[in-house]
C-alpha cells in the first residue's frame, strides 16, 4: 500500500457488525461477559476500547511497528514511555526537546530516580560521550523546536544497539507521512497527536508505537496500569484527522516552501531556519531520512521589538502555542514556549528575542504571503 492509501485503508476499516464504513464511537466503559473471562476481546475500556483500538491499529500500520497505544495527551504518552524504566536508570535526550518533556524529566521523573542528560544529538559524538553504565535509552526529537535541528535516527539507533539501549523518537513534527523512525532502527516512536495528526486544533492526544512483541506486552502493561488512555470521541477525531494527513502535509509543505523563499529574500529577516534550505547544516541528512521537510519555519527579525511589531500586525497567523493545524499560527519562542528556559541557556541554544516561529497552515498562499508582506513592512 502506498502512503496516502494506507492513511485511508490502514488499521481496521469500518465496522464488521453493521457495515458502517467508519469505526463508530464506542461510547462504552464495560462489556458483557459470557461467563467469567468469556468476552469478545474487550472487557473494560481502560484496558481496551474498540474505537481506540481502531486508532491504535492505524498508527501501528503507519509507523510500521508491532503495536500502537493512544493516550490523553502527548505528555501522558511520553510519561508512560518513561515508566518502562526503573529508579536509577538514565536517559540521554536531545537538548532542545519540547519544553514539557524537559519539565517532566527534570521536575517530576527525577523525583522517582530517573536521571536525564540533555545534549545536542545532531552531533552523534555528543551521545556517545554521555553513555553511562545505567543509561537505558536515547530519546530524540527531530526536527526540533524551534530551530529545526536534525538528528540522524539511523546513526543514533546504531549507537543505541551497540550499548543495548532503546531508541525513542518524538515524531510529532514530521508525522509518519514524512518519516518512519522504526524503519530507520528506532524502538519506540511517539507523537503529540494534538498537532498534525489531529490537525484541526480540536483534540489533545498522544500516540506511541513500539517495534517488538516484548515491548508491546511491557508497554500495554504500563498503559493499562497507569491509565492515561484516550477516550472514544477523541480517538474517532484522530482517525478522521489521519484520513487527510497526506493531502494536508503536502499542502503545508508547498505553502511553507513559498514562504521560506520569500523570507530568505526579505531585508528585515536576518536568518531562516528550515531543513529544506540547502544551507541548513543537516539538509542532506533531512533529505535522506525524511520524504518531506514539514510546515514549521523559524526566522529571526533582529530584535524583540521587531518581533512584537510583526506579531501585532499579522491577520491570518494567529498568535498561539501549538502547531500543525489547518490555520496558520505564529509564536515567539523566547517569550512563550521557551520562556521557562533561563536567558543564558536560551542564548546558548540560539533562541533569540527576535526569533519568530510559524506553523504554516492551509490558507491560500497568496493571502499568507500578502499578510507577511504587510506585517514585515
Ligand atoms: C506539543 C508537543 C508535545 C506534548 O504534547 P501534548 O499533546 O501537548 O501533551 C510533545 N512533543 C512535541 C514535539 C510537541 O510539539
Coordinates of C-alpha atoms in Angstrom, one line a residue, residues 104-369:
X104 CA 8.7 16.2 33.2
X105 CA 12.2 14.7 33.1
X106 CA 13.8 17.4 35.4
X107 CA 10.9 18.2 37.8
X108 CA 8.8 15.0 38.0
X109 CA 10.6 11.8 36.9
X110 CA 13.8 12.9 38.6
X111 CA 12.0 12.6 41.9
X112 CA 11.5 8.9 41.1
X113 CA 15.1 8.4 40.3
X114 CA 15.1 8.6 36.5
X115 CA 18.1 10.6 35.6
X116 CA 18.5 12.6 32.4
X117 CA 21.2 14.3 30.4
X118 CA 20.5 16.8 27.6
X119 CA 22.9 17.0 24.6
X120 CA 22.9 18.3 21.1
X121 CA 22.1 14.9 19.5
X122 CA 22.5 16.4 16.0
X123 CA 26.2 15.5 16.7
X124 CA 26.3 11.8 17.4
X125 CA 29.6 12.0 19.3
X126 CA 27.7 14.0 22.0
X127 CA 25.5 11.0 22.6
X128 CA 28.5 8.6 22.8
X129 CA 30.2 10.8 25.4
X130 CA 27.2 10.6 27.8
X131 CA 26.5 6.9 27.8
X132 CA 26.9 5.5 31.3
X133 CA 26.6 2.1 32.9
X134 CA 23.0 2.9 33.9
X135 CA 21.9 4.5 30.6
X136 CA 18.8 2.8 29.2
X137 CA 17.7 4.9 26.3
X138 CA 18.4 7.7 23.8
X139 CA 15.4 10.0 23.3
X140 CA 15.5 12.1 20.1
X141 CA 13.3 14.8 18.8
X142 CA 13.9 15.5 15.1
X143 CA 13.3 18.1 13.7
X144 CA 13.5 20.1 16.9
X145 CA 11.5 23.1 18.0
X146 CA 12.1 26.0 17.3
X147 CA 15.5 25.7 15.5
X148 CA 14.6 22.7 13.3
X149 CA 17.8 20.8 14.1
X150 CA 18.0 17.3 12.7
X151 CA 19.4 14.2 14.4
X152 CA 20.5 11.1 12.4
X153 CA 17.9 8.5 13.5
X154 CA 19.8 5.6 11.9
X155 CA 23.1 6.6 13.4
X156 CA 21.7 7.2 16.9
X157 CA 19.9 3.8 16.7
X158 CA 23.2 2.1 15.8
X159 CA 24.9 3.6 18.8
X160 CA 21.9 2.5 21.0
X161 CA 22.1 -1.1 19.7
X162 CA 25.9 -1.3 20.4
X163 CA 25.2 -0.3 24.0
X164 CA 21.9 -2.3 24.4
X165 CA 19.8 0.9 24.8
X166 CA 16.3 1.8 23.4
X167 CA 16.0 4.5 20.8
X168 CA 12.9 6.6 21.3
X169 CA 11.8 9.2 18.7
X170 CA 9.3 12.1 19.1
X171 CA 8.0 12.2 15.6
X172 CA 5.4 15.0 16.1
X173 CA 6.9 17.5 13.6
X174 CA 7.3 15.0 10.7
X175 CA 4.4 12.6 11.2
X176 CA 4.6 9.1 9.7
X177 CA 3.7 10.7 6.4
X178 CA 7.2 12.1 6.1
X179 CA 9.3 10.0 8.5
X180 CA 9.1 6.5 9.9
X181 CA 11.8 6.1 12.6
X182 CA 11.1 2.4 13.2
X183 CA 12.2 1.7 9.7
X184 CA 15.5 3.5 10.5
X185 CA 16.1 1.4 13.6
X186 CA 14.2 3.1 16.4
X187 CA 12.4 1.0 19.0
X188 CA 9.7 3.4 20.1
X189 CA 8.0 6.3 18.2
X190 CA 5.7 8.8 19.9
X191 CA 3.6 11.7 18.9
X192 CA 1.7 14.7 20.3
X193 CA -1.3 13.8 18.1
X194 CA -2.6 17.2 19.2
X195 CA -0.6 18.6 16.3
X196 CA -0.5 17.4 12.7
X197 CA -2.2 14.0 13.3
X198 CA -5.3 15.6 14.7
X199 CA -4.7 18.6 12.5
X200 CA -7.7 20.7 13.3
X201 CA -6.9 22.3 16.8
X202 CA -9.7 20.3 18.4
X203 CA -8.1 17.4 20.2
X204 CA -5.3 16.9 22.8
X205 CA -3.9 13.4 22.4
X206 CA -0.7 11.3 22.4
X207 CA 0.3 8.2 20.4
X208 CA 3.0 5.6 20.9
X209 CA 4.2 2.8 18.6
X210 CA 6.7 0.1 19.6
X211 CA 8.6 -2.3 17.4
X212 CA 8.6 -5.7 19.2
X213 CA 6.3 -8.1 20.8
X214 CA 8.1 -7.8 24.1
X215 CA 7.9 -4.0 24.2
X216 CA 4.2 -4.3 23.1
X217 CA 3.5 -6.5 26.1
X218 CA 5.5 -4.4 28.6
X219 CA 4.0 -1.2 27.3
X220 CA 0.4 -2.4 27.3
X221 CA 1.0 -3.3 30.9
X222 CA 2.1 0.3 31.6
X223 CA -0.8 1.8 29.7
X224 CA -3.3 -0.3 31.5
X225 CA -1.7 0.2 34.9
X226 CA -1.2 4.0 34.7
X227 CA -4.5 4.5 32.8
X228 CA -3.8 7.8 30.9
X229 CA -5.8 6.4 27.9
X230 CA -7.6 8.4 25.1
X231 CA -11.4 8.4 25.1
X232 CA -13.5 7.1 22.2
X233 CA -14.7 10.5 21.0
X234 CA -11.1 11.8 20.7
X235 CA -9.9 8.5 19.2
X236 CA -12.6 8.9 16.5
X237 CA -11.4 12.5 15.8
X238 CA -7.8 11.3 15.3
X239 CA -8.8 8.6 12.9
X240 CA -10.8 11.3 11.0
X241 CA -7.7 13.6 11.0
X242 CA -5.4 10.8 9.8
X243 CA -7.5 10.2 6.7
X244 CA -6.5 13.6 5.3
X245 CA -2.9 13.7 6.8
X246 CA -1.3 13.1 3.3
X247 CA -3.0 15.9 1.5
X248 CA -2.6 18.2 4.4
X249 CA 1.1 17.5 4.8
X250 CA 1.7 18.0 1.1
X251 CA -0.1 21.3 1.1
X252 CA 1.5 22.5 4.4
X253 CA 4.9 21.8 2.7
X254 CA 4.0 23.5 -0.5
X255 CA 2.9 26.7 1.3
X256 CA 5.9 26.6 3.5
X257 CA 8.3 26.3 0.6
X258 CA 7.0 29.6 -0.9
X259 CA 7.1 31.3 2.5
X260 CA 10.7 30.2 3.1
X261 CA 11.7 31.5 -0.3
X262 CA 10.1 34.8 0.4
X263 CA 11.6 35.2 3.9
X264 CA 15.1 34.3 2.6
X265 CA 15.0 37.3 0.3
X266 CA 13.4 39.8 2.8
X267 CA 15.8 42.5 4.0
X268 CA 14.4 42.6 7.6
X269 CA 14.9 38.8 8.1
X270 CA 18.4 38.0 9.3
X271 CA 18.1 34.2 9.4
X272 CA 15.7 31.5 8.3
X273 CA 15.6 28.0 9.9
X274 CA 14.2 25.3 7.7
X275 CA 15.6 21.8 6.9
X276 CA 14.5 22.2 3.3
X277 CA 17.1 25.0 2.7
X278 CA 20.3 23.8 1.1
X279 CA 22.4 25.8 3.6
X280 CA 20.8 24.1 6.6
X281 CA 23.6 22.2 8.3
X282 CA 21.7 18.9 8.1
X283 CA 19.9 19.4 4.8
X284 CA 21.3 16.2 3.2
X285 CA 20.5 14.1 6.3
X286 CA 17.0 15.5 6.4
X287 CA 16.5 14.6 2.7
X288 CA 17.8 11.1 3.4
X289 CA 15.8 10.2 6.4
X290 CA 12.5 12.0 5.6
X291 CA 10.4 12.4 2.5
X292 CA 9.4 15.9 3.4
X293 CA 10.6 18.9 5.4
X294 CA 7.4 19.9 7.1
X295 CA 5.4 23.0 7.7
X296 CA 7.4 24.6 10.6
X297 CA 9.7 27.6 9.9
X298 CA 11.6 29.8 12.3
X299 CA 13.1 33.1 11.3
X300 CA 14.9 36.0 13.0
X301 CA 13.8 39.6 12.6
X302 CA 16.7 41.0 14.6
X303 CA 15.1 42.1 17.8
X304 CA 12.3 41.5 20.3
X305 CA 10.7 44.9 19.3
X306 CA 10.6 43.9 15.6
X307 CA 9.1 40.5 16.5
X308 CA 6.4 42.2 18.6
X309 CA 5.5 44.6 15.8
X310 CA 5.2 41.6 13.4
X311 CA 3.0 39.6 15.8
X312 CA 0.7 42.6 16.3
X313 CA 0.2 43.2 12.6
X314 CA -0.4 39.7 11.1
X315 CA -4.0 38.9 10.3
X316 CA -4.1 35.2 9.3
X317 CA -1.3 34.0 11.5
X318 CA -2.9 33.5 14.9
X319 CA -0.8 34.2 18.0
X320 CA -1.0 30.9 19.8
X321 CA 1.1 28.0 21.1
X322 CA 0.7 24.6 19.4
X323 CA 1.3 23.8 15.7
X324 CA 0.3 21.6 12.8
X325 CA -3.3 22.6 12.3
X326 CA -5.2 23.9 9.3
X327 CA -4.9 27.5 10.5
X328 CA -1.5 29.3 10.4
X329 CA -0.1 30.0 13.9
X330 CA 2.7 32.3 14.9
X331 CA 4.7 32.4 18.2
X332 CA 7.7 34.0 19.9
X333 CA 9.6 31.1 21.4
X334 CA 11.7 33.3 23.8
X335 CA 8.5 34.7 25.4
X336 CA 6.2 31.7 25.0
X337 CA 7.1 28.1 24.6
X338 CA 10.7 28.6 25.8
X339 CA 10.1 31.3 28.4
X340 CA 10.9 28.9 31.3
X341 CA 14.4 28.3 29.9
X342 CA 16.9 30.7 31.6
X343 CA 18.1 33.6 29.3
X344 CA 21.7 32.5 29.2
X345 CA 20.7 28.9 28.3
X346 CA 18.4 30.3 25.6
X347 CA 21.3 32.3 24.2
X348 CA 23.4 29.2 24.1
X349 CA 20.7 27.3 22.2
X350 CA 20.3 30.3 19.8
X351 CA 16.7 31.2 20.8
X352 CA 17.0 35.0 20.4
X353 CA 14.3 37.5 21.3
X354 CA 13.8 38.2 17.6
X355 CA 13.2 34.6 16.7
X356 CA 9.7 34.0 15.3
X357 CA 8.2 30.6 14.7
X358 CA 5.4 29.9 12.3
X359 CA 3.3 26.9 11.7
X360 CA 2.2 27.3 8.1
X361 CA -1.5 26.4 7.7
X362 CA -3.6 25.5 4.7
X363 CA -4.9 29.0 3.8
X364 CA -4.5 30.3 0.3
X365 CA -0.8 31.0 -0.1
X366 CA -1.4 34.4 -1.7
X367 CA -3.2 35.6 1.4
X368 CA -0.5 34.3 3.7
X369 CA 2.3 36.0 1.6

